[in-house]
mmCIF file of C-alpha atoms and ligand atoms in Angstrom:
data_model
loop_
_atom_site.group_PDB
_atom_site.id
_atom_site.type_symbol
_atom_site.label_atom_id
_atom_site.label_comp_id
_atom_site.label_asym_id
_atom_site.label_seq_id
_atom_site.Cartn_x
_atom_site.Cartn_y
_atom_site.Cartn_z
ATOM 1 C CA UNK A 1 23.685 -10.680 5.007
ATOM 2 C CA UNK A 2 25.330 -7.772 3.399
ATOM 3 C CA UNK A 3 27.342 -9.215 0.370
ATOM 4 C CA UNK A 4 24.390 -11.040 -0.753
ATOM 5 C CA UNK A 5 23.115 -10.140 -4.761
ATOM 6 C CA UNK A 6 19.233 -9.591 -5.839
ATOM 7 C CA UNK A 7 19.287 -12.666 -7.086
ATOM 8 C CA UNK A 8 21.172 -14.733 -4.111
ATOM 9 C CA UNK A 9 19.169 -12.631 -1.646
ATOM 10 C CA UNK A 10 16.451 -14.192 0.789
ATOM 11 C CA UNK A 11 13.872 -11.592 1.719
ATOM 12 C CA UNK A 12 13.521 -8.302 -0.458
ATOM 13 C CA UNK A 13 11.156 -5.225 0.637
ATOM 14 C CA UNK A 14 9.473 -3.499 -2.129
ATOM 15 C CA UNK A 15 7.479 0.211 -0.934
ATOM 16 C CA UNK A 16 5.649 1.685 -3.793
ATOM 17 C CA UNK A 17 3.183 4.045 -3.789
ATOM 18 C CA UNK A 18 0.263 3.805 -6.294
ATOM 19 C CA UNK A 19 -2.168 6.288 -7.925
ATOM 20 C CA UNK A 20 -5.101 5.666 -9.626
ATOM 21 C CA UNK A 21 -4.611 8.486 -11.844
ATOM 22 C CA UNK A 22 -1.783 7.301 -13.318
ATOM 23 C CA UNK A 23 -2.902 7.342 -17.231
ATOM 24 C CA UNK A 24 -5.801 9.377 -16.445
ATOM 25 C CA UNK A 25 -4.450 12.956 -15.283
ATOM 26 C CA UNK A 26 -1.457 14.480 -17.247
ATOM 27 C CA UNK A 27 1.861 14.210 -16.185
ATOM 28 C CA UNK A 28 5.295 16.318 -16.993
ATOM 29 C CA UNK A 29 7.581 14.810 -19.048
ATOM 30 C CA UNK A 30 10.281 14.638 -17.045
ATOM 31 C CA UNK A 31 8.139 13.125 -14.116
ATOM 32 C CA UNK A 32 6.551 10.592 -16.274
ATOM 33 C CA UNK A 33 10.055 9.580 -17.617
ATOM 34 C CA UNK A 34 11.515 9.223 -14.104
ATOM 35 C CA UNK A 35 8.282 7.269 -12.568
ATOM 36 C CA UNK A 36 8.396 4.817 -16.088
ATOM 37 C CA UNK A 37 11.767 4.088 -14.826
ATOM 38 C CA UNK A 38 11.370 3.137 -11.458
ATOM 39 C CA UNK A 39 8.539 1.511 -12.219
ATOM 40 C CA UNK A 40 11.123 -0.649 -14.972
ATOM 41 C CA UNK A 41 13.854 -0.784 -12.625
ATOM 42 C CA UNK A 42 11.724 -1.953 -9.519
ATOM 43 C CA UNK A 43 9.785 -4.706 -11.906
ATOM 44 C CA UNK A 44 13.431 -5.854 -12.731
ATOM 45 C CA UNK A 45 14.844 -6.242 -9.789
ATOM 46 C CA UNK A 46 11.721 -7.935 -8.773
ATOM 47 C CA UNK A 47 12.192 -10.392 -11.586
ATOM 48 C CA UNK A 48 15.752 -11.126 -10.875
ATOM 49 C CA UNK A 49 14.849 -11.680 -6.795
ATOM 50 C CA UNK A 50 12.416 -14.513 -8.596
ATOM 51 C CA UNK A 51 10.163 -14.510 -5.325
ATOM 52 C CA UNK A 52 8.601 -17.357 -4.288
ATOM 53 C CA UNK A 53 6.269 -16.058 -2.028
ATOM 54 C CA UNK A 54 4.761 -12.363 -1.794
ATOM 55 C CA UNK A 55 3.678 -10.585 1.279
ATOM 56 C CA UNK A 56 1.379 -7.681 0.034
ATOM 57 C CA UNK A 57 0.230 -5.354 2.342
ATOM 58 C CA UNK A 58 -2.136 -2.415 0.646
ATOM 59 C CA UNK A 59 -4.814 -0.356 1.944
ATOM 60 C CA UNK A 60 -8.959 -0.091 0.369
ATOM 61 C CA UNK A 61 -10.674 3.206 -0.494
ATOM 62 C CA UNK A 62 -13.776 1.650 0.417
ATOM 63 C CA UNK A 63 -14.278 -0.875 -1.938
ATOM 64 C CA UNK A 64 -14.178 -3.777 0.169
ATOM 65 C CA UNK A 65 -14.045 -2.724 3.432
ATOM 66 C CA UNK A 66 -16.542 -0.494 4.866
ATOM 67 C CA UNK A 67 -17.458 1.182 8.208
ATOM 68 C CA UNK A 68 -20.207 -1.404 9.230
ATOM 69 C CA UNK A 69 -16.795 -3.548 9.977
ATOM 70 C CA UNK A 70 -13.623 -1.827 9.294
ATOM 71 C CA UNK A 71 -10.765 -4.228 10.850
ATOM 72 C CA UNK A 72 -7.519 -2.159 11.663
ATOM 73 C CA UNK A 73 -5.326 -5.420 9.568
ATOM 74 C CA UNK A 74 -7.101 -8.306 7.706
ATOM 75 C CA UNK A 75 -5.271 -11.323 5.861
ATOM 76 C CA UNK A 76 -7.368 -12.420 3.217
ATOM 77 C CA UNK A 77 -7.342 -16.251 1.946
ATOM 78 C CA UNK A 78 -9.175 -15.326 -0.885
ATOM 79 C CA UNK A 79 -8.842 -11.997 -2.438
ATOM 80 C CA UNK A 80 -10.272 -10.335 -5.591
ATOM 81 C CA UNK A 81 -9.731 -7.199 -6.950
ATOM 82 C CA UNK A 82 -12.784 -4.912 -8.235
ATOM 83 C CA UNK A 83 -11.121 -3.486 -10.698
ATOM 84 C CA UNK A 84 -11.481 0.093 -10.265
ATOM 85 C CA UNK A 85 -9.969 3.368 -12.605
ATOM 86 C CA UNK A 86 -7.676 1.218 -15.014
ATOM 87 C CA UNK A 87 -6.456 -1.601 -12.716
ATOM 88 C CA UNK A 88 -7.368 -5.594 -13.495
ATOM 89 C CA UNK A 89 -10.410 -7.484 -11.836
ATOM 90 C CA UNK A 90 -9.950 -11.049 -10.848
ATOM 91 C CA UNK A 91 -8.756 -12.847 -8.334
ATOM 92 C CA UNK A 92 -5.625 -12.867 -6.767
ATOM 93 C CA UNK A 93 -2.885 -15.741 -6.641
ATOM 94 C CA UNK A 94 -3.948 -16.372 -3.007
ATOM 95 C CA UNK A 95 -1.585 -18.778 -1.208
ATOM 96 C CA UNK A 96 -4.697 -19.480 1.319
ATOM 97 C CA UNK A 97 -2.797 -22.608 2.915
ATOM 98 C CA UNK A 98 -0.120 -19.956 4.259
ATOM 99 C CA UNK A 99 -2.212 -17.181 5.289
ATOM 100 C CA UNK A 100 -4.094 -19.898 7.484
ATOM 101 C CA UNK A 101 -1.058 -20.215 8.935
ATOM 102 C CA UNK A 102 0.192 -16.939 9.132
ATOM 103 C CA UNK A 103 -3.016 -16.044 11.051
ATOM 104 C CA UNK A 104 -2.589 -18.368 13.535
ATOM 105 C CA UNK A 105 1.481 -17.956 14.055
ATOM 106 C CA UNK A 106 0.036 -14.360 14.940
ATOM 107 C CA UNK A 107 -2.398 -15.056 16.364
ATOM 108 C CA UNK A 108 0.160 -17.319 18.941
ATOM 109 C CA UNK A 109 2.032 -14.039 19.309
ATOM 110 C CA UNK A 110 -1.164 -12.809 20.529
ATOM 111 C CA UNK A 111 -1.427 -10.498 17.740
ATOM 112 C CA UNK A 112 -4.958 -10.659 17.111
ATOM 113 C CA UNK A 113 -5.840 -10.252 13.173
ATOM 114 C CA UNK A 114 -9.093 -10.494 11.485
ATOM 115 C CA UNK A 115 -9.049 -13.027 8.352
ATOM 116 C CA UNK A 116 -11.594 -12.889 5.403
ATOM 117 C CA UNK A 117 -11.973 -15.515 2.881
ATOM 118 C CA UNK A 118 -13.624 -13.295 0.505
ATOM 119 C CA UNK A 119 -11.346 -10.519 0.613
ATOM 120 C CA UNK A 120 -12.094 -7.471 -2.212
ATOM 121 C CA UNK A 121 -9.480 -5.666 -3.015
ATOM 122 C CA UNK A 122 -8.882 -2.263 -5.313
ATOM 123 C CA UNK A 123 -5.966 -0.513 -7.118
ATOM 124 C CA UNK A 124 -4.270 -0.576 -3.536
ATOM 125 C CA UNK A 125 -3.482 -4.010 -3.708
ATOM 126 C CA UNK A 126 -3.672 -4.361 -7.752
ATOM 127 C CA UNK A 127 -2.148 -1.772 -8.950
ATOM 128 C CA UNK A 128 1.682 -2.969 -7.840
ATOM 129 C CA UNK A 129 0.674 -6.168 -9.089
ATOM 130 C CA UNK A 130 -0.198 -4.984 -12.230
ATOM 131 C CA UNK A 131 2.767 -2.936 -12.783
ATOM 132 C CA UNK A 132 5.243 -6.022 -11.851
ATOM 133 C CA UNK A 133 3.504 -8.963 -13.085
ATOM 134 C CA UNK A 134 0.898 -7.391 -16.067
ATOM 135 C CA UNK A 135 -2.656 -6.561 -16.514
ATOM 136 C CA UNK A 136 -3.471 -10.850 -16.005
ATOM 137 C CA UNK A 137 -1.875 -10.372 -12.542
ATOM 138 C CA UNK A 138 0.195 -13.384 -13.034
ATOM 139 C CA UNK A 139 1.767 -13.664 -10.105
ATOM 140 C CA UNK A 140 4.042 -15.864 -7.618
ATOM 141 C CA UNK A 141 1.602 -16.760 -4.865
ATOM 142 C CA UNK A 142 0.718 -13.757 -2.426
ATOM 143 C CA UNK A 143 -0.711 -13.270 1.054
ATOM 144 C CA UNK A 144 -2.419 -10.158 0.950
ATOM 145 C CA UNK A 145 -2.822 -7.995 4.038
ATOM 146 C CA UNK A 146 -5.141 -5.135 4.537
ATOM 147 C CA UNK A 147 -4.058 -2.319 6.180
ATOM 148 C CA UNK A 148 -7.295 0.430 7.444
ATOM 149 C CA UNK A 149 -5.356 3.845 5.837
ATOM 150 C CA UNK A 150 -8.554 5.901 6.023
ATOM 151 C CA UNK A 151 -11.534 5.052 8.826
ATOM 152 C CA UNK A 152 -10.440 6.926 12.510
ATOM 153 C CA UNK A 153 -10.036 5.542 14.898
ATOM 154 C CA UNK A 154 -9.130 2.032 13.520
ATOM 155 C CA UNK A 155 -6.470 3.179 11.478
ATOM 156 C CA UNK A 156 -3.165 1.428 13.580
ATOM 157 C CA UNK A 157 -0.385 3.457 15.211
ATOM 158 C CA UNK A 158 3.065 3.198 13.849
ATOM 159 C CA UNK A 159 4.247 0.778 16.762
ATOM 160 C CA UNK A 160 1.383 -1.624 16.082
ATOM 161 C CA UNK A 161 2.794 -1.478 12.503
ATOM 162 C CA UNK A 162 6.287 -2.382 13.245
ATOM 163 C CA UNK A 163 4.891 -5.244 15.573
ATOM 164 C CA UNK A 164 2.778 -7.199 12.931
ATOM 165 C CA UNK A 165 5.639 -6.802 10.441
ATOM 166 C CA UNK A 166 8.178 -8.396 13.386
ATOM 167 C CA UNK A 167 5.475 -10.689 13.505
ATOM 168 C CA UNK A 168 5.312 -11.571 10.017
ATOM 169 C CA UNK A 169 9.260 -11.406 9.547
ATOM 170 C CA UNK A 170 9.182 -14.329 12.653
ATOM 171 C CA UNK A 171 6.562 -16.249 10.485
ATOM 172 C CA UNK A 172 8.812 -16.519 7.150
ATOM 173 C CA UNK A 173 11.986 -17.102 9.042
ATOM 174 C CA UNK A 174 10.199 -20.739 9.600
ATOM 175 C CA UNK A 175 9.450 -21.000 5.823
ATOM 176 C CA UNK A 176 12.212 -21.735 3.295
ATOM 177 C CA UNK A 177 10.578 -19.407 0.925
ATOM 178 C CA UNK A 178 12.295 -17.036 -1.162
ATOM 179 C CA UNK A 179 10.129 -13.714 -0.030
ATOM 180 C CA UNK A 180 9.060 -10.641 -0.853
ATOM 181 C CA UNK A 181 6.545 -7.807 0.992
ATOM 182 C CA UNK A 182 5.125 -5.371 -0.805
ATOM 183 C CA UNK A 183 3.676 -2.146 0.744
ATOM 184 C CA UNK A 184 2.117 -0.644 -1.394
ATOM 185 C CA UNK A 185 0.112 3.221 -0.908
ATOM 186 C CA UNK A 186 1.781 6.568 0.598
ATOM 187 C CA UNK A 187 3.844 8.419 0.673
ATOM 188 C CA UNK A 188 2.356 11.865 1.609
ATOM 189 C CA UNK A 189 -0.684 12.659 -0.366
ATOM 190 C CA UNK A 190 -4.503 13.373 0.409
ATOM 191 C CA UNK A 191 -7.190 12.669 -2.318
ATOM 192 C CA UNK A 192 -10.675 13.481 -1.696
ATOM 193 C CA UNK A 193 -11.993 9.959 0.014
ATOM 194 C CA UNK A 194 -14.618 10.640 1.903
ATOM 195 C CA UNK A 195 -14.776 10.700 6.180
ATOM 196 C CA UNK A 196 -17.923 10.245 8.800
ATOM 197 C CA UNK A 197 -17.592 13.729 9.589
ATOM 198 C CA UNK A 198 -18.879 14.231 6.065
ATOM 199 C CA UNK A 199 -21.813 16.200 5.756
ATOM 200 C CA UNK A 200 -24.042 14.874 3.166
ATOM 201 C CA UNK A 201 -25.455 11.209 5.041
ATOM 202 C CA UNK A 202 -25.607 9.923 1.760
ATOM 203 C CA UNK A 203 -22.044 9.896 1.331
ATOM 204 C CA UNK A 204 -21.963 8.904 5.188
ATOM 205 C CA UNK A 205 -24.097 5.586 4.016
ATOM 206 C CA UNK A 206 -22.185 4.815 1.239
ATOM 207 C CA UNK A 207 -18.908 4.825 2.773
ATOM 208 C CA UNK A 208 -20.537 2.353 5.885
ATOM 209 C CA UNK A 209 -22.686 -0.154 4.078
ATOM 210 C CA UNK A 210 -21.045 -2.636 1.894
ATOM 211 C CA UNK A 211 -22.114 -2.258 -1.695
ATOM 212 C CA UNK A 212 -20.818 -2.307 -5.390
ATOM 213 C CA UNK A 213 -21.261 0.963 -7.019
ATOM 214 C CA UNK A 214 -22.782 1.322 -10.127
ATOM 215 C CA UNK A 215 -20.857 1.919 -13.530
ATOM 216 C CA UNK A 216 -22.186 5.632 -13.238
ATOM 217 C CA UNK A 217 -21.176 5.477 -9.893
ATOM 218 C CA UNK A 218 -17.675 4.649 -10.744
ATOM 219 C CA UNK A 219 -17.483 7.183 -13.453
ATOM 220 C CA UNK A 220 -18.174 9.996 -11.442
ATOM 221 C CA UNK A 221 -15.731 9.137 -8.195
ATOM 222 C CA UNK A 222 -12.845 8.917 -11.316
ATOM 223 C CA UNK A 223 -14.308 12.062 -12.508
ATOM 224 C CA UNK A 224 -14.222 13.416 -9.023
ATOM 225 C CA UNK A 225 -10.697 12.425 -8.128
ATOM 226 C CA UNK A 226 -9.272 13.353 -11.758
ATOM 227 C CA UNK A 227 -10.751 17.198 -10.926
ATOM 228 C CA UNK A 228 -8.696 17.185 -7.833
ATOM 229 C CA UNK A 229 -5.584 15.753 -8.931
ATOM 230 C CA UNK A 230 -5.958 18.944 -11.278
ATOM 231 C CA UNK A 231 -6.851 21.024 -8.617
ATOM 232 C CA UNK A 232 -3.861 20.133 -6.750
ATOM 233 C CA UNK A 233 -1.728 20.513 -9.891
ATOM 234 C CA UNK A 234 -2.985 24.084 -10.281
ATOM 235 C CA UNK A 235 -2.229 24.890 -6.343
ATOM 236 C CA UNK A 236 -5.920 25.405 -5.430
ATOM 237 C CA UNK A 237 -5.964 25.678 -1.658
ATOM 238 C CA UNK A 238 -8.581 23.457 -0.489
ATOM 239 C CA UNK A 239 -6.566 20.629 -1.593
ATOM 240 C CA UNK A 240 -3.179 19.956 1.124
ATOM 241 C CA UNK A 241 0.100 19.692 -1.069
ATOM 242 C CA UNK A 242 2.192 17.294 -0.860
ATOM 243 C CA UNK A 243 5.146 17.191 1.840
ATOM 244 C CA UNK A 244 8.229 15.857 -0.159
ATOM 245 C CA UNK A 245 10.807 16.461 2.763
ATOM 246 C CA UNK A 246 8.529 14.411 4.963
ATOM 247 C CA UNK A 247 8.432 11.397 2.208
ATOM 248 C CA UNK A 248 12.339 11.909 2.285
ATOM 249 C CA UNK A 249 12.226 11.224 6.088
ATOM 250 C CA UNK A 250 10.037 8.298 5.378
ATOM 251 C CA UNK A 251 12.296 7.086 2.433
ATOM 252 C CA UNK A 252 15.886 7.591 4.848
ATOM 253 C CA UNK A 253 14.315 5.645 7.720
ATOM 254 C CA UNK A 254 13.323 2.975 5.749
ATOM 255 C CA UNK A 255 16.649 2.774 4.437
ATOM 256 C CA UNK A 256 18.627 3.244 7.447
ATOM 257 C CA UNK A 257 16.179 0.559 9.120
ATOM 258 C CA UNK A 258 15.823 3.069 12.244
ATOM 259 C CA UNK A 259 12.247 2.331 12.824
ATOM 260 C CA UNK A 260 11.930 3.232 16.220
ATOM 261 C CA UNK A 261 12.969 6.753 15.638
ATOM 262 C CA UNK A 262 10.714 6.721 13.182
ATOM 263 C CA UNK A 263 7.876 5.239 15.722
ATOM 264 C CA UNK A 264 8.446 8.247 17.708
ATOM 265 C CA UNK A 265 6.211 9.992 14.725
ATOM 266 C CA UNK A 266 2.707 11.528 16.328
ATOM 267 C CA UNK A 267 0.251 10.151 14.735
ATOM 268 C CA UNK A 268 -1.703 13.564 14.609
ATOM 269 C CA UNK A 269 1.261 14.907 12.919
ATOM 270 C CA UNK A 270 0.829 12.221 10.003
ATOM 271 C CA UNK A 271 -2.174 13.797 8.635
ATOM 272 C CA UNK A 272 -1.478 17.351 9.484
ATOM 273 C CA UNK A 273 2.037 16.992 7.526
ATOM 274 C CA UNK A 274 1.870 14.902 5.113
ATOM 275 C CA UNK A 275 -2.202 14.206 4.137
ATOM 276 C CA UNK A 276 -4.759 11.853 5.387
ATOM 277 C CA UNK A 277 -3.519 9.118 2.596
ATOM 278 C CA UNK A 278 0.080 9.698 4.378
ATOM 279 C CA UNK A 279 -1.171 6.505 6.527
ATOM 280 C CA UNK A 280 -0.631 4.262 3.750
ATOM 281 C CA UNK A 281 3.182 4.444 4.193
ATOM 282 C CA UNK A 282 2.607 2.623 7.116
ATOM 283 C CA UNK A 283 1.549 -0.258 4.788
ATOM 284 C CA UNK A 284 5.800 0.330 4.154
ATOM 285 C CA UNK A 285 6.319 0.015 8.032
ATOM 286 C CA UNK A 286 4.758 -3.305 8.004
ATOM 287 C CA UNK A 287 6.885 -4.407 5.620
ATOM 288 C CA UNK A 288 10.210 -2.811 6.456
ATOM 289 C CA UNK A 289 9.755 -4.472 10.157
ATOM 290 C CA UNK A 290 10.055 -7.950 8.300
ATOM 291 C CA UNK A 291 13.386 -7.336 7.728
ATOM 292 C CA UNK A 292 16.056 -6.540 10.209
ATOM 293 C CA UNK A 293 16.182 -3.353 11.633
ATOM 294 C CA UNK A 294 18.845 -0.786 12.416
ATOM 295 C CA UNK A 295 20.797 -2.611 9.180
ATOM 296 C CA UNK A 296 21.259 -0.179 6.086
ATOM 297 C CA UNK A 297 20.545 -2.766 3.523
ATOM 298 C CA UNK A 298 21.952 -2.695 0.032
ATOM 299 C CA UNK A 299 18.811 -0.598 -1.988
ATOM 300 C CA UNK A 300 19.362 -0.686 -5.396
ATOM 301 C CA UNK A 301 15.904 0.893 -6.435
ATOM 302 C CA UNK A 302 15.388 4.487 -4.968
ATOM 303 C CA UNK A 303 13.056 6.617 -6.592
ATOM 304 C CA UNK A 304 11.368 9.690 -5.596
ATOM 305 C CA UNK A 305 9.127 12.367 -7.338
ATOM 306 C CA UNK A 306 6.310 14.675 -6.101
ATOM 307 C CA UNK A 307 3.470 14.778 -8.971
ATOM 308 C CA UNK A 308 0.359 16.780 -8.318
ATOM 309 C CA UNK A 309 -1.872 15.790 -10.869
ATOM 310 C CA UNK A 310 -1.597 12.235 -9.666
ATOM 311 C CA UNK A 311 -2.063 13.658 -6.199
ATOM 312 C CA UNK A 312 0.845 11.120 -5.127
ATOM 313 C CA UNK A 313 4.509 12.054 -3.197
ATOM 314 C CA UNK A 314 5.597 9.338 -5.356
ATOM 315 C CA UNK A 315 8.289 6.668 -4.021
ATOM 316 C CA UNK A 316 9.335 3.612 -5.022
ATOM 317 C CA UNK A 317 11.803 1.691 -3.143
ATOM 318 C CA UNK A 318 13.588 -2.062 -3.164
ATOM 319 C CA UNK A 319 15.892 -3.364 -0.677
ATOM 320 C CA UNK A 320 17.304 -6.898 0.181
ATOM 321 C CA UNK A 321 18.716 -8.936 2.674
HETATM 322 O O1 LIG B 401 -10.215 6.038 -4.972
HETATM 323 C C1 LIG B 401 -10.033 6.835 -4.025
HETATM 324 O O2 LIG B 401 -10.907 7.014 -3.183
HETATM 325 C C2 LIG B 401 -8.737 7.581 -3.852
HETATM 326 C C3 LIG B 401 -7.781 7.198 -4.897
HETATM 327 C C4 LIG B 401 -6.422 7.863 -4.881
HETATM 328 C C5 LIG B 401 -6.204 9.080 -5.528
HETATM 329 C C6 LIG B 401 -4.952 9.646 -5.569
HETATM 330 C C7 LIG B 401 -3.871 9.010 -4.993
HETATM 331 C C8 LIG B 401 -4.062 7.792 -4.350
HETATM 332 O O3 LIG B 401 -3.027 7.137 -3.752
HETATM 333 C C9 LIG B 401 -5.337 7.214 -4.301
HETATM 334 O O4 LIG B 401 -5.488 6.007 -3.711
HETATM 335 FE FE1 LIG B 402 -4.418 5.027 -1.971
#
């Protein structure tokens, strides 16, 4: 529906990546000035859309999903968020009723998805949420949507995004709800979260055995990701910089609404360009695909910055339909 305003508009894709040191690792001015205001301008052109639903589709950094069972997608009926670095704990606005139902229109595509009703979520899911609705995370209701960003080889390929986000898109063109999906994570970045091919087993366990960490526990990961956001600021080489012409790509197709040049992407290639967090774009993907493709949309929110120190190829994007 080109013609159509934010606020007459029926579906609205937000993309925004998040970074838990936000607040915690210095920023340059000038990057902290332009992130403030896409941050403002996304959160108002969220407020004039006035959604009435919210798809959110975020990724974990093993806080509530774990190796023991690591689902490549999981909608959650219940969700709460940990509250880890500065983001809120509590629950989320779950609209459980429609993620039932989501479930099972996918599940009648024959997309098979996993559903927990006790889902945990961190600053992946809570983090947009608190930037757009405020520390209380008072919120229109939300279906939240795990994506796996980090466990090989569960994490899904690009098609498999596109086709859940199809999916989804099918699923709200039944519902006369004013909507809008969130991906949240990306865009090219790689912080120091922790693989199987790890050496220590300890760190092996931890990362495969559901568990709460303690409050030392917690202060030492921050401690430990606020070193190499520093790290990365100071161009130390064990940590992979950020790839901002590949987050430009990302940004353009998303735009453009060419996803299946975009699907053409190797998945190897996603981690060797752009950083093994670069899979969280495809928490984007998702969302893009609910919205018709090939269509250049009108996109009043574009935003873009690279920012070391936050270790984040920072984007923030809003489009409607
Ligand atoms: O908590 C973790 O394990 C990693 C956190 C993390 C750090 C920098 C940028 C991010 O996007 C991010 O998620
Ligand atoms: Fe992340």
């Amino acid at each position: 529906m080109s013609g159509s305003t934010i606020a007459t508009a029926r579906r609205a894709f937000l993309g925004m990546s998040h970074s838990p040191l936000l607040g915690l690792n210095p920023v340059a001015e000038d990057d902290q000035i332009a992130i403030d205001k896409a941050i403002a301008a996304a959160r108002a052109a969220v407020h004039e859309f006035a959604p009435e639903l919210i798809v959110l589709l975020g990724p974990d950094h093993y806080n509530g999903f774990f190796n023991e069972l690591m689902p490549p997608f999981c909608i959650g009926s219940q969700a709460t968020a940990v509250g880890d670095y500065l983001s809120p704990a509590g629950p989320l606005n779950v609209a459980a009723e429609l993620a039932i139902a989501l479930a099972e229109h996918l599940m009648d595509r024959h997309f098979d998805i996993a559903v927990s009703r006790r889902m945990l979520v961190d600053h992946g899911f809570s983090q947009a949420l608190q930037f757009l609705w405020g520390d209380e995370m008072d919120t229109p209701p939300v279906i939240p949507i795990f994506m796996n960003a980090v466990a090989q080889p569960g994490i899904a390929r690009m098609a498999r995004c596109k086709a859940l986000g199809e999916g989804v898109g099918s699923f709200l063109d039944q519902l006369p709800l004013r909507t809008l999906l969130i991906g949240s994570g990306g865009l090219s970045h790689e912080p120091p979260v922790p693989t199987l091919a790890h050496p220590d087993p300890a760190v092996r366990e931890r990362i495969t055995v559901r568990s709460t960490p303690t409050e030392q526990e917690r202060e030492l990961k921050t401690e430990r990701v606020k070193a190499a956001g520093l790290a990365l600021a100071h161009g130390d080489s064990w940590m992979k910089p950020l790839n901002p012409e590949w987050d430009l790509q990302w940004m353009d197709a998303m735009a453009s609404g060419q996803l299946d040049g975009l699907c053409a992407m190797s998945e190897a290639s996603i981690g060797a360009m752009a950083g093994n967090s670069a899979h969280e774009s495809k928490t984007w993907l998702v969302a893009r695909s609910a919205l018709p493709a090939n269509t250049r949309l009108s996109c009043p929110v574009r935003a873009y910055r690279a920012i070391p120190s936050l270790i984040a190829g920072y984007g923030v994007m809003f489009m409607h339909h």
